[in-house]
Every structure is written in structure tokens, then in C-alpha cells.
Coordinates of C-alpha atoms in Angstrom, one line a residue:
M1 CA 10.0 79.8 70.9
K2 CA 13.0 82.2 69.9
H3 CA 14.2 79.8 67.1
D4 CA 10.6 79.4 65.8
L5 CA 10.3 83.1 65.7
V6 CA 13.7 83.6 63.9
R7 CA 12.5 81.1 61.3
L8 CA 9.2 82.7 60.9
L9 CA 10.9 85.9 60.3
G10 CA 13.1 84.5 57.6
D11 CA 10.1 83.2 55.9
I12 CA 8.5 86.6 56.0
V13 CA 11.5 88.7 54.9
G14 CA 14.3 86.4 53.5
S15 CA 16.7 84.5 55.8
Q16 CA 19.4 87.0 54.4
F17 CA 17.5 89.8 56.0
V18 CA 17.4 88.3 59.5
F19 CA 20.3 88.8 61.5
T20 CA 21.3 87.0 64.7
G21 CA 25.0 86.6 65.4
S22 CA 27.0 89.0 67.5
A23 CA 29.0 90.5 64.9
E24 CA 26.3 90.8 62.0
T25 CA 23.9 92.3 64.7
R26 CA 26.3 94.9 65.9
R27 CA 25.5 97.7 63.7
F28 CA 21.7 97.4 64.8
R29 CA 22.5 97.1 68.8
Q30 CA 25.2 99.4 69.0
G31 CA 24.2 103.2 69.0
Y32 CA 26.1 105.8 66.9
R33 CA 27.1 107.3 70.2
Y34 CA 25.5 105.7 73.2
G35 CA 23.6 102.4 74.0
S36 CA 24.4 98.8 73.3
G37 CA 22.4 95.7 74.2
P38 CA 21.7 92.1 73.5
L39 CA 18.9 91.1 71.0
L40 CA 17.2 88.2 69.7
A41 CA 17.5 89.3 66.1
A42 CA 17.4 92.2 63.7
V43 CA 15.1 92.1 60.8
Q44 CA 14.9 94.3 57.7
P45 CA 11.7 94.0 55.8
G46 CA 11.4 95.0 52.1
T47 CA 7.9 95.9 52.2
L48 CA 5.3 97.7 54.3
V49 CA 3.4 94.3 54.2
Q50 CA 6.5 92.4 55.3
M51 CA 7.0 94.9 57.9
W52 CA 3.5 94.2 59.2
Q53 CA 3.8 90.7 59.1
A54 CA 7.1 90.6 60.9
L55 CA 5.5 92.8 63.5
K56 CA 2.5 90.4 63.8
A57 CA 4.8 87.4 64.5
C58 CA 6.9 89.4 67.1
H59 CA 3.6 90.5 68.8
D60 CA 2.4 86.9 68.7
A61 CA 5.8 85.7 70.3
N62 CA 5.4 88.5 73.1
V63 CA 9.1 90.0 72.2
I64 CA 9.8 93.6 72.5
V65 CA 10.1 95.5 69.2
I66 CA 12.3 98.3 68.6
C67 CA 11.8 100.2 65.4
Q68 CA 15.0 101.6 64.0
A69 CA 15.8 103.5 61.0
A70 CA 19.4 105.0 60.3
N71 CA 20.7 104.5 63.9
T72 CA 22.2 107.9 63.9
G73 CA 20.5 109.1 67.2
L74 CA 22.8 110.7 69.8
T75 CA 21.1 109.3 73.1
G76 CA 20.7 105.7 72.3
G77 CA 17.1 105.7 71.7
S78 CA 17.1 103.2 68.8
T79 CA 19.1 100.5 70.2
P80 CA 18.4 98.0 73.1
A81 CA 19.7 98.7 76.7
A82 CA 22.2 96.8 78.3
D83 CA 19.8 94.9 80.6
G84 CA 16.5 95.1 82.6
Y85 CA 14.0 93.7 80.0
D86 CA 11.6 91.0 80.9
R87 CA 11.2 89.7 77.2
P88 CA 13.5 89.2 74.4
V89 CA 14.2 92.3 71.9
V90 CA 13.8 92.1 68.3
V91 CA 15.1 95.2 66.4
L92 CA 13.0 96.2 63.3
N93 CA 15.1 98.1 61.1
T94 CA 13.2 100.1 58.4
M95 CA 16.0 101.2 56.0
R96 CA 15.1 99.1 52.9
L97 CA 11.6 100.6 52.9
R98 CA 12.5 103.8 50.8
R99 CA 9.7 104.5 48.8
L100 CA 9.0 108.3 48.5
D101 CA 5.6 109.8 46.8
V102 CA 5.3 113.3 46.1
I103 CA 1.7 114.5 46.4
R104 CA -0.2 117.8 45.8
N105 CA 2.0 119.4 43.1
G106 CA 4.9 118.7 45.4
E107 CA 3.7 120.6 48.4
Q108 CA 3.4 117.3 50.5
V109 CA 5.1 113.9 50.5
V110 CA 4.3 110.6 51.7
C111 CA 7.5 108.9 53.2
Q112 CA 8.0 105.5 54.0
P113 CA 9.9 104.9 57.4
G114 CA 13.5 104.3 55.5
V115 CA 13.4 107.5 53.6
T116 CA 16.4 109.9 54.3
L117 CA 16.7 113.4 54.7
D118 CA 19.2 113.3 52.1
Q119 CA 16.8 111.3 49.8
L120 CA 13.9 113.5 50.3
E121 CA 16.1 116.7 49.6
R122 CA 17.3 115.4 46.3
R123 CA 14.0 114.3 45.2
L124 CA 12.4 117.9 45.8
A125 CA 15.2 119.9 44.3
P126 CA 14.0 119.7 40.9
L127 CA 10.6 121.0 42.2
K128 CA 12.5 124.0 44.0
R129 CA 11.0 122.6 47.3
E130 CA 12.9 121.4 50.4
P131 CA 12.1 119.2 53.4
H132 CA 11.7 120.1 57.0
S133 CA 15.4 119.7 57.7
V134 CA 18.6 119.5 55.7
I135 CA 22.0 118.1 56.7
G136 CA 22.6 118.6 60.3
S137 CA 24.9 117.7 63.0
S138 CA 22.7 114.7 64.3
C139 CA 21.1 113.9 60.8
I140 CA 23.9 112.8 58.3
G141 CA 22.2 110.0 56.9
A142 CA 19.2 110.2 59.1
S143 CA 15.8 109.3 58.4
V144 CA 12.8 111.5 58.0
T145 CA 10.5 109.2 60.4
G146 CA 13.3 109.1 63.1
G147 CA 13.2 113.1 63.1
V148 CA 9.6 113.2 63.6
C149 CA 9.4 110.4 66.2
N150 CA 11.9 112.4 68.1
N151 CA 10.4 115.9 67.5
S152 CA 14.1 116.7 66.0
G153 CA 14.4 120.4 65.4
G154 CA 16.9 120.9 62.8
S155 CA 18.9 123.9 61.8
L156 CA 16.2 125.8 59.7
I157 CA 14.8 128.5 61.8
R158 CA 11.4 129.0 60.2
R159 CA 10.2 125.4 60.2
G160 CA 10.2 124.4 64.0
P161 CA 10.3 120.7 65.4
A162 CA 9.5 117.9 62.8
F163 CA 5.9 117.5 63.3
T164 CA 2.9 116.0 61.4
Q165 CA -0.4 114.7 62.6
L166 CA -0.8 112.4 59.5
S167 CA 0.8 108.9 59.8
I168 CA -0.1 105.3 59.3
H169 CA 0.9 103.3 62.5
A170 CA 0.6 100.3 64.5
R171 CA 0.1 100.1 68.2
V172 CA -0.7 97.7 70.9
T173 CA -3.9 98.3 72.7
A174 CA -4.7 98.0 76.5
D175 CA -6.3 94.8 75.7
G176 CA -3.2 93.4 73.9
E177 CA -4.3 93.8 70.3
L178 CA -2.2 94.9 67.6
K179 CA -4.0 97.4 65.2
L180 CA -3.0 99.3 62.2
V181 CA -4.2 102.9 62.3
N182 CA -4.5 104.9 59.2
H183 CA -4.6 108.5 59.8
L184 CA -2.9 109.5 56.8
G185 CA -6.0 111.4 55.5
I186 CA -6.0 109.2 52.4
D187 CA -8.5 106.3 51.9
L188 CA -6.5 103.2 51.0
G189 CA -8.8 100.5 51.9
D190 CA -10.0 98.7 55.1
S191 CA -7.5 95.9 55.9
A192 CA -4.1 96.5 57.0
E193 CA -2.8 94.4 53.9
A194 CA -4.6 96.3 51.5
I195 CA -3.6 99.6 52.9
L196 CA 0.2 98.8 53.2
G197 CA 0.0 97.0 49.7
R198 CA -1.2 99.9 48.1
L199 CA 1.4 102.2 49.8
D200 CA 4.2 99.6 48.6
A201 CA 2.8 99.9 45.1
G202 CA 2.5 103.8 45.1
E203 CA -1.2 103.4 44.5
L204 CA -2.2 106.9 45.7
P205 CA -5.2 108.8 44.3
H206 CA -4.4 111.1 41.5
D207 CA -5.7 114.1 43.6
V208 CA -5.0 113.6 47.0
P209 CA -7.4 115.7 49.3
P210 CA -6.3 118.1 51.9
A211 CA -6.3 116.9 55.3
M212 CA -9.0 119.1 56.7
G213 CA -8.1 120.2 60.4
L214 CA -4.9 118.2 60.7
L215 CA -1.3 119.5 60.3
A216 CA 1.6 118.2 58.3
S217 CA 4.2 120.6 59.7
D218 CA 4.5 123.3 62.7
H219 CA 2.6 126.2 61.0
E220 CA 3.0 128.3 64.3
Y221 CA 6.8 128.2 64.9
S222 CA 7.9 131.2 62.7
T223 CA 5.9 133.4 65.0
H224 CA 6.8 131.3 68.0
V225 CA 10.4 131.8 67.7
R226 CA 10.2 135.6 67.3
D227 CA 8.8 136.1 71.0
I228 CA 12.1 137.1 72.3
S229 CA 10.2 138.0 75.5
A230 CA 8.8 134.8 76.3
S231 CA 10.3 132.9 79.5
T232 CA 10.0 129.5 78.0
P233 CA 12.1 127.9 75.1
A234 CA 10.8 127.9 71.5
R235 CA 11.3 124.1 71.3
F236 CA 12.2 121.1 73.5
N237 CA 11.1 117.5 73.2
A238 CA 8.7 117.4 76.2
D239 CA 6.7 120.5 74.7
P240 CA 3.0 119.1 74.7
R241 CA 2.2 121.5 71.8
R242 CA 3.9 119.4 69.4
L243 CA 3.2 115.6 70.8
Y244 CA 0.8 113.8 68.5
E245 CA 0.7 110.1 67.8
A246 CA 3.9 109.5 65.7
S247 CA 5.2 112.9 66.4
G248 CA 7.4 112.6 69.6
S249 CA 6.5 108.9 70.1
A250 CA 10.3 107.9 70.3
G251 CA 9.6 104.5 69.1
H252 CA 6.3 103.8 71.1
L253 CA 4.6 103.3 67.9
A254 CA 5.7 101.4 64.8
V255 CA 5.3 104.0 62.0
F256 CA 4.6 102.8 58.5
A257 CA 4.1 106.2 56.6
L258 CA 4.3 109.8 57.3
R259 CA 2.6 112.7 55.2
L260 CA 4.5 115.9 55.6
D261 CA 4.5 119.4 54.1
T262 CA 7.4 120.5 52.0
F263 CA 8.6 124.3 51.7
A264 CA 9.5 126.5 48.9
A265 CA 13.1 126.8 48.5
D266 CA 14.7 130.3 48.5
E267 CA 15.9 131.5 44.9
R268 CA 18.7 133.6 46.3
T269 CA 20.9 132.8 49.5
Q270 CA 23.9 134.3 51.2
V271 CA 25.9 133.0 54.0
F272 CA 27.5 135.7 56.3
Y273 CA 30.2 134.7 58.7
I274 CA 30.3 136.7 61.9
G275 CA 32.8 136.5 64.6
S276 CA 33.1 138.0 68.2
N277 CA 35.0 137.7 71.3
D278 CA 31.9 138.9 73.2
P279 CA 28.7 136.4 73.5
A280 CA 26.7 139.4 74.2
E281 CA 27.2 141.0 70.9
L282 CA 25.8 137.7 69.2
E283 CA 22.8 137.6 71.6
S284 CA 22.1 141.3 70.5
I285 CA 22.3 140.3 66.9
R286 CA 19.8 137.3 67.5
R287 CA 17.3 139.8 69.3
D288 CA 17.6 142.5 66.7
I289 CA 16.9 139.9 63.8
L290 CA 14.0 138.0 65.5
G291 CA 12.7 141.2 66.9
G292 CA 12.8 143.6 64.0
F293 CA 13.6 141.9 60.7
Q294 CA 11.0 141.4 58.1
S295 CA 12.5 138.1 57.1
L296 CA 13.6 135.2 59.3
P297 CA 17.0 133.9 58.4
I298 CA 17.1 130.5 56.9
A299 CA 19.6 129.3 59.4
G300 CA 21.8 130.6 62.2
E301 CA 24.4 128.1 63.5
Y302 CA 26.6 128.8 66.5
M303 CA 30.2 127.4 67.0
H304 CA 32.5 128.0 69.7
R305 CA 36.2 128.2 68.8
G306 CA 36.7 124.9 70.7
A307 CA 34.0 123.4 68.4
F308 CA 35.7 124.8 65.2
D309 CA 38.9 123.2 66.4
I310 CA 37.6 119.7 67.1
S311 CA 35.6 119.6 63.9
R312 CA 38.7 120.9 61.8
R313 CA 40.9 118.3 63.1
Y314 CA 38.9 115.1 64.1
G315 CA 36.1 115.5 61.6
K316 CA 38.2 116.3 58.9
D317 CA 37.9 112.8 57.0
M318 CA 34.2 112.9 57.2
Y319 CA 34.2 116.4 55.7
L320 CA 36.3 115.2 52.7
Y321 CA 34.3 112.2 52.4
I322 CA 30.9 114.2 52.1
R323 CA 32.7 116.5 49.7
A324 CA 33.8 113.7 47.5
F325 CA 30.7 111.6 47.6
G326 CA 27.8 113.2 49.1
T327 CA 25.7 112.6 52.3
D328 CA 23.9 109.7 50.6
K329 CA 26.8 107.6 50.8
V330 CA 27.7 108.2 54.6
P331 CA 25.5 105.3 55.7
L332 CA 27.5 103.0 53.7
A333 CA 30.7 104.2 55.4
F334 CA 29.1 103.8 58.6
A335 CA 28.2 100.2 57.8
A336 CA 31.6 99.4 56.7
K337 CA 33.1 100.8 59.8
S338 CA 30.7 98.9 61.8
R339 CA 31.7 95.7 60.2
F340 CA 35.6 96.7 60.6
D341 CA 34.9 97.4 64.3
A342 CA 33.1 94.1 64.8
M343 CA 36.0 92.2 63.5
T344 CA 38.6 93.9 65.7
E345 CA 36.1 93.4 68.7
K346 CA 36.0 89.8 68.0
M347 CA 39.7 89.6 67.8
G348 CA 39.9 91.1 71.3
L349 CA 41.6 94.5 69.8
G350 CA 38.7 96.7 70.7
T351 CA 36.7 99.0 68.4
A352 CA 38.8 102.0 68.4
I353 CA 41.5 100.9 65.6
S354 CA 39.4 102.2 62.6
D355 CA 39.1 105.5 64.5
R356 CA 42.8 105.7 65.1
L357 CA 43.6 104.6 61.3
L358 CA 41.4 107.0 60.0
Q359 CA 42.6 109.8 62.3
A360 CA 46.2 109.1 61.2
A361 CA 45.4 109.0 57.5
S362 CA 43.4 112.4 58.0
R363 CA 46.7 114.1 59.5
L364 CA 48.5 113.3 56.2
L365 CA 46.0 115.3 53.8
P366 CA 46.3 118.9 53.1
E367 CA 44.2 121.7 54.8
H368 CA 40.6 121.5 53.9
L369 CA 39.0 124.8 55.0
P370 CA 39.0 128.1 53.3
R371 CA 41.7 130.8 54.5
R372 CA 39.1 133.4 55.9
L373 CA 37.4 130.9 58.1
I374 CA 40.7 130.0 59.8
E375 CA 41.7 133.7 60.2
Y376 CA 38.4 134.3 62.0
R377 CA 39.0 131.3 64.2
D378 CA 42.4 132.8 65.3
R379 CA 40.7 136.2 65.8
F380 CA 37.3 135.3 67.4
E381 CA 36.2 133.0 70.0
H382 CA 32.4 132.8 69.0
H383 CA 31.4 132.3 65.5
L384 CA 27.8 132.7 64.1
L385 CA 26.8 131.6 60.5
L386 CA 23.9 133.6 59.4
K387 CA 22.2 132.3 56.1
M388 CA 19.7 134.6 54.7
G389 CA 17.4 134.1 51.5
N390 CA 15.8 136.2 49.0
E391 CA 14.7 139.6 50.6
G392 CA 16.5 138.8 53.8
V393 CA 19.9 139.0 52.2
D394 CA 19.6 142.7 51.5
E395 CA 18.1 143.4 54.8
A396 CA 21.0 141.4 56.7
R397 CA 23.7 143.0 54.4
T398 CA 22.4 146.6 55.5
Y399 CA 22.2 145.7 59.1
L400 CA 25.5 144.1 59.4
K401 CA 27.3 146.9 57.4
S402 CA 25.9 149.4 59.8
R403 CA 26.9 147.3 62.9
F404 CA 30.5 146.1 62.3
P405 CA 33.3 146.4 62.7
T406 CA 33.3 146.6 66.5
A407 CA 36.0 146.6 69.1
Q408 CA 34.9 142.8 69.8
G409 CA 33.6 141.5 66.3
N410 CA 33.4 141.8 62.7
Y411 CA 31.8 139.8 59.7
F412 CA 32.2 138.9 56.1
E413 CA 30.1 137.5 53.2
C414 CA 30.8 134.2 52.2
T415 CA 31.7 133.1 48.7
R416 CA 29.6 129.9 47.8
E417 CA 32.7 127.5 48.6
E418 CA 33.4 129.3 51.9
G419 CA 29.5 129.1 53.0
D420 CA 29.4 125.4 52.0
A421 CA 32.7 124.8 54.1
A422 CA 31.6 126.8 57.0
F423 CA 28.2 124.8 57.4
L424 CA 30.0 121.5 56.7
N425 CA 32.5 122.2 59.2
R426 CA 29.7 122.8 61.8
F427 CA 27.9 119.8 60.8
T428 CA 30.6 117.3 61.3
I429 CA 31.2 118.3 65.0
G430 CA 29.1 115.4 66.3
G431 CA 31.4 112.8 64.7
A432 CA 34.4 114.6 65.4
V433 CA 33.6 114.3 69.2
V434 CA 32.9 110.7 69.0
R435 CA 36.4 110.3 67.0
Y436 CA 38.1 112.3 69.9
R437 CA 36.8 110.1 72.6
A438 CA 38.0 107.0 70.7
V439 CA 41.4 108.4 69.7
H440 CA 42.1 109.6 73.5
S441 CA 40.6 106.7 75.3
R442 CA 43.5 106.7 77.7
T443 CA 42.7 110.3 79.0
V444 CA 38.8 110.5 78.5
E445 CA 36.4 108.4 80.4
D446 CA 33.3 109.4 78.1
I447 CA 31.1 111.9 76.8
V448 CA 28.6 113.9 78.7
A449 CA 26.5 115.3 75.7
L450 CA 23.5 117.6 76.5
D451 CA 21.2 119.2 74.0
I452 CA 19.3 122.1 75.9
A453 CA 16.8 124.7 75.1
L454 CA 17.2 128.1 77.0
P455 CA 14.3 130.6 77.4
R456 CA 13.6 132.7 74.6
N457 CA 14.2 135.8 76.8
A458 CA 17.4 134.6 78.2
T459 CA 20.4 136.9 77.4
D460 CA 23.2 135.3 79.5
W461 CA 23.4 132.3 77.1
F462 CA 27.1 131.1 77.2
E463 CA 27.9 128.6 79.8
Q464 CA 30.6 129.3 82.4
L465 CA 31.2 126.3 84.5
P466 CA 32.4 126.6 88.0
Q467 CA 35.7 125.4 88.7
H468 CA 34.8 122.2 90.8
I469 CA 33.0 120.9 87.6
S470 CA 35.4 122.4 85.0
K471 CA 38.6 120.8 86.6
H472 CA 37.0 117.3 85.6
I473 CA 36.7 118.2 81.9
E474 CA 39.4 117.7 79.5
F475 CA 37.5 119.4 76.6
T476 CA 34.3 121.4 76.2
M477 CA 32.4 121.6 72.9
Y478 CA 29.7 124.3 72.3
C479 CA 27.7 124.6 69.2
G480 CA 24.0 125.0 68.4
H481 CA 20.9 126.4 66.7
F482 CA 21.3 130.0 67.8
F483 CA 18.1 131.8 67.0
C484 CA 15.9 129.1 68.5
H485 CA 18.3 129.2 71.7
V486 CA 19.1 125.3 71.1
L487 CA 22.6 124.5 72.4
H488 CA 24.8 121.5 72.0
Q489 CA 27.1 121.2 75.0
E490 CA 29.2 118.3 74.8
Y491 CA 32.0 117.6 77.8
L492 CA 34.9 114.9 77.3
V493 CA 35.1 114.0 80.9
K494 CA 38.6 113.2 82.3
K495 CA 39.6 109.5 82.9
G496 CA 38.2 108.0 86.1
V497 CA 35.8 110.6 86.8
D498 CA 32.0 109.7 87.4
C499 CA 30.4 110.8 84.3
D500 CA 26.6 110.8 85.7
R501 CA 27.8 112.9 88.6
I502 CA 29.3 115.6 86.2
K503 CA 25.9 115.5 84.2
D504 CA 23.8 115.7 87.3
D505 CA 25.7 118.8 88.4
I506 CA 25.7 120.4 85.0
L507 CA 21.8 119.7 84.7
A508 CA 21.3 121.3 88.1
L509 CA 22.9 124.5 86.7
L510 CA 20.9 124.3 83.6
A511 CA 17.7 124.0 85.5
A512 CA 18.4 127.0 87.5
R513 CA 18.6 129.0 84.3
G514 CA 15.5 128.0 83.2
A515 CA 16.6 125.5 80.4
E516 CA 14.5 122.4 79.1
Y517 CA 16.4 119.2 78.2
P518 CA 16.6 117.4 75.9
A519 CA 15.7 120.0 73.3
E520 CA 15.7 117.9 70.1
H521 CA 17.6 114.6 70.3
N522 CA 14.9 113.2 72.6
V523 CA 15.5 111.4 75.8
G524 CA 16.9 108.0 74.9
H525 CA 18.3 106.1 77.4
L526 CA 20.3 109.1 78.9
Y527 CA 17.4 111.6 80.2
E528 CA 14.6 111.0 82.6
A529 CA 11.3 111.8 80.8
K530 CA 9.1 114.3 82.4
E531 CA 6.0 113.2 83.8
S532 CA 4.0 114.7 80.9
L533 CA 6.1 112.9 78.2
K534 CA 5.8 109.6 80.3
Q535 CA 2.0 109.9 80.1
F536 CA 2.0 110.5 76.5
Y537 CA 4.4 107.2 76.1
E538 CA 1.7 105.1 78.2
E539 CA -1.1 106.4 76.4
L540 CA 0.5 105.5 73.0
D541 CA 1.7 101.9 74.1
P542 CA -0.3 100.9 77.2
T543 CA 1.4 97.4 77.4
N544 CA 4.9 98.9 76.9
S545 CA 5.7 96.6 73.8
F546 CA 7.6 99.2 71.8
N547 CA 11.0 100.5 72.9
P548 CA 10.4 100.1 76.5
G549 CA 12.7 102.1 78.9
I550 CA 13.0 105.2 77.0
G551 CA 13.4 108.1 79.3
K552 CA 14.5 106.1 82.2
T553 CA 11.0 104.4 82.4
S554 CA 10.0 100.9 83.1
R555 CA 11.3 98.2 80.7
L556 CA 8.6 95.9 82.0
F557 CA 5.3 94.4 80.4
N558 CA 2.4 96.7 81.3
W559 CA 5.0 99.2 82.6
G560 CA 5.4 96.9 85.7
R561 CA 2.2 97.2 86.9
S562 CA 1.4 93.4 86.4
P563 CA 3.5 90.4 85.8
Y564 CA 4.9 89.6 82.3
R565 CA 2.6 87.1 80.4
C566 CA 4.0 85.3 77.5
G567 CA 0.7 83.8 75.9
C568 CA 0.2 80.7 78.1
E569 CA -0.1 80.4 81.9
D570 CA 2.7 77.9 82.6
R571 CA 5.2 79.2 80.0
P572 CA 8.1 81.1 81.5
A573 CA 9.3 84.4 80.4
V574 CA 12.2 84.1 78.1
S575 CA 15.3 86.1 78.8
Q576 CA 16.7 88.1 75.9
Q577 CA 20.0 87.1 74.4
T578 CA 22.0 87.2 71.1
L579 CA 21.9 84.0 69.3

């Protein structure tokens, strides 16, 4: 059966886009930070029609399908788990599906599942519009669809979690039927092939009508985030207010197209760099701005001194690569590194050689960060990157001049170069932590990575770990989207220490503080989904055919409630393996 399916998939998409061997499937089955498991094949369709035909072939063969885009997630949610499945696994990678259509005079777009945030940002720039998210710690090279399916929040304060109620997706019904659902709000025909063929050709109506009563972004968030007296977080993955079909689906639907709002770009922007040795001072600024400013900031990114340091040292080559080649070339670098790692792994040399070589080379390069940023690193423990736009620039300038300097802090207005450098140093942190783990494998067991959402009314936001936990941590990294109270907290655990126990101990402390987790990277295979989120997944995917096991749920057919059926009564289940 498995060989027949591989041949059929090759007939559909072309044999050069079906990957089976251990080395050639590595980039599809190995998560960026977590997750790795065997699979039957990885498939890259070149059209939406091919994607539908490949999906049907997989459905007829009763294999699990994991839809994957850029594979930049941080919780292993777009790669197979190591074990526990009762059916073979096929990864359906969508990165060849890059068509992007601008509609309604640029106020909305229709994106195929391989469209990246960078691609969308570049397409909208001449129209003086922006996407929901721009470059971020977890989305260098990431896809638009991945962000929506994971309710990713991004760094832009006014826009909230990535969200739309307008999509074309496939689902498997409770009676086992694969159905294409057109909820795009655009009449494209009746059959799946007709609908998807028109999208492939860009045959959209000249005047796309508004989607009456349905949203293509979170219209309420700019008000929601300002409620600094609320005892609940501004955003988190299990928030039922923003779970709708594709949005928050975490791969339990196969998404073919999304319709999304775009946003007017600010004509004038300014980055203010704030440093302080008192976390309460930054919280006071947050509350003053959210509660009293007319203009919300564009972004407000927090970095601890340790995060600054690890990014400066271990993210240096990525920083310089992006400055030289742009974020659109990052996936090429990741793919090349994955091929090299596959080769060294096959030779029995492990997968850290590329990281060691890159780190050694980066040490030979000159200092890459502006002088004033380094001076603030030396003076202050806590750093806040505040980006304001239009009228908000003067509002923030007046406020900060009246507030600083203080005994604990100060600020300066960045030049364009300094502002760009500050945010890029912030957004290379994620890769820098992975690099640290690879280079220091003798002293580091693994990364415990948490993204948490604190209540909007929390004031004691900076974590102080008790000694019985901190003694097991080699390095702690704190950064986050400060005005949303979404914090990324990563712990490089000392060699030989039980990472799961450390994680459970820290999560217990966070629960006592009223935190929700995960905040924006979704549950993947690391977090246990809340009951409401599990119910949402089961409603989307009653047979558990797409990406089973997410949120530590069942990986079995029908969620384990009935025995696996493979299409005929006497045929045994086929165990997954890599060909």
C-alpha cells in the first residue's frame, strides 16, 4: 500500500517533489527547535489542485496528513512525533504554493498556504499597507497560514492574534468523507477542482464583495489590550474568542487559502530605546501608555540583558545574513543547513558541526551592533524598544522627556540604523538560543522554552525563580511583546537534569500568577491543550486525520474511541516508517 501511495503522489505532483529517504526528508520531519519523527513521505504540490488530489490520495490510503509550511514553529507542531501513531504519516509541505492576490484596493489579500510574511510585506509596501505581522522572533521566513492556524500574536500591538473567519479548507467529516469548504466569501464555483483551479489561475472577481458579518482580522484587539484592569491576559492560544475554523486549528484542517485584512502603514515612525534597572519602571510606562495615550504604539519589545547578550553573540551570523540578503533568503539558508546536518548525521558526526563552524566564523567578524545599544546594555538590565507612529511619535517624545532620566533608567531616540539594529537583535534571539544549545551540548541538556501571557492587570511581571529551580539552569533568556504582557522565557537546562520536571515546576509557578500558556506559539507537542481547545480540535477533525497528537491529545484514529480501520476489514494497520 505504501509504495502504491508514493507512486500515486509522484504521478500527481511529479516524482521530484516526493521525498522518502532519511536524508531528503530530514528538513520536513525535523522541527526547527523541537520535534522529530519518521514519515512515509513528504510531498510538495505545485498547485492547489495538486494539493487537493494529493490530499484525496492520502485520505483514500488512510494515512495521517500533517500540513506544513515553512517549518519555523517553536513547539514541534508541524512535524511528526517520534511514536504513538497507528497509521503512516505523510507531510504535505505547501511552500511551493505562493500565489498572492491583492483585493479590495489593497485592503485585503487572498493568500495561498505557502505565502510568507516577508513576501506579503514586500507586496503591500508600494501600496503603503502592511500585513498583520512583520519580522519576528518566531517568524523569520514563516508563512501567513502558519500564523493564522496557530493564532500567532506577533509584535504589532494594535492587531492582536492572527485571525480570520474567511478561508477555503478541507476537513474529514465524522462519517469519513473528505470535503472542501469554501468560506472565503467569494463565489468560485461548485466543485473542488473548479474552485481551486480558479484560485490557481488568479481568476477572482474584479470587485470582490465585502464578507458580510465575518471578520478578516481581530477588530477588537486595540481596545481589548488597553484594559489594564482586566485579570485575564490580552491574548493566548486557547482563548475561545479567536478560535474559528482555520484560525487556531493547529493543523486539524488542510488550509488552501485565507482572506485577510491589511493595514495602513504609518507615514512617520520613531524608535525610542529605554533602559532601566527597575522592572517596575517599565511596567509603569506600559500602564501609562496603554491607559492614557491617544495613540497605541506600533510595537513595544522587551529584552533582558541576558537576551541581548545571547543574541549579540550567538545570533550574530543570522543578523549579518539578514542585513546582507534580507529575510526572504532565510529559508534558503535553513534548507542548506539542514542538508549539511543530514550529511554529517549520516556520517555519524552528529548535527552540531554546522553550528560550531558558523559560530567560529562569526567570532572573526567585527562588532555589528551600534555603540549606543552596547552602552545601554552595560548600564541597564532591562531594555524596552518602543516604536511609535504618526501622532504617537510626538506623544511619546513629550512623555519620555518628562519622565527621564531617573535614578534607575533613561532613554534615547534611535537613528534609523540604531532602530533597525535594535529590533533585529531582538528578533534573532530565537535562533541564538538554538545555537547556544548546539555549541554547548556538553553542559546543556536541552531548552525549556515557554511563551506565556500574564494578566493585563499584573504589575509584578519579571520572574524571580526560586533557588531550587535556578540552580539547575545554566542560562535564562527573557524577552517578549511587553505591552501585550506576552513573554518568551527560555531556560537552558544543565546537563543531566530532567527538563520535564523543570518545566512542570516553572509552569506551576506561572499558573499561580494567573498566566496562560502557550501565548502565541501554540501547543505543538510540548504543551497539554486545555479541554476547550481539545474540544475545538475534535469538532474540526472528528476522525483525527490531520496532525493528531497536538496538545498531547490522542494520536489514534477517531481519537482512540474506536479501532483503526484501514479501508477493508481484513487489512492490518500499517506502521509508519521512513522508506
